[in-house]
Amino acid sequence: MHEEDVQSLRESAEEFSVTLRDMAGLHERIKLLEEEIADRVAEHTNRSVLILTAVTVIALPINLIAGFLGMNVGGLPFRYDPCGFWIVMLIAVSLTSLAAWLIFRLRSD
């Protein structure tokens, strides 16, 4: 082989080595970016699940009371009381307000 060919091969090998190092660095950066994107998606999912849980917990007392009052059985509380509907409504609103206050108070802490 001629000296020029050997020198050309050395330069090509060095350029190839630099390119490989650059590619390895880019590969690491891509991994970091993928992890950051995955973390952001997980955070968004957690926030969505928290909101869904809060709405479910807030609606739970009203749904339970509506379910109990919708049953066709005897012995319902406040059935013959003229203010029975309003008493049940007061209980439902109180429980819902308490649940909402607890959810939002714990969330702000």
Short mmCIF file of N, CA and C in Angstrom, two decimals, residues 3-4 22 24 62 66 77-78 91:
data_model
loop_
_atom_site.label_atom_id
_atom_site.label_comp_id
_atom_site.label_asym_id
_atom_site.label_seq_id
_atom_site.Cartn_x
_atom_site.Cartn_y
_atom_site.Cartn_z
N GLU A 3 1.81 5.12 0.91
CA GLU A 3 1.73 5.94 2.13
C GLU A 3 0.49 6.83 2.09
N GLU A 4 0.14 7.31 0.92
CA GLU A 4 -1.06 8.17 0.79
C GLU A 4 -2.32 7.39 1.14
N ASP A 22 -19.98 10.69 18.53
CA ASP A 22 -21.12 11.62 18.44
C ASP A 22 -22.44 10.86 18.49
N ALA A 24 -22.99 7.99 19.89
CA ALA A 24 -23.19 7.48 21.26
C ALA A 24 -23.71 8.59 22.17
N ILE A 62 -73.98 11.51 47.67
CA ILE A 62 -75.25 11.74 46.97
C ILE A 62 -75.72 10.45 46.30
N ALA A 66 -79.17 8.49 47.22
CA ALA A 66 -80.13 8.27 46.14
C ALA A 66 -80.41 6.78 45.96
N PRO A 77 -85.92 5.93 56.39
CA PRO A 77 -85.89 7.00 57.39
C PRO A 77 -86.57 8.26 56.87
N PHE A 78 -87.24 8.95 57.75
CA PHE A 78 -87.93 10.22 57.48
C PHE A 78 -89.03 10.08 56.42
N ILE A 91 -78.41 16.22 54.86
CA ILE A 91 -77.38 15.21 55.14
C ILE A 91 -76.50 14.99 53.91
#
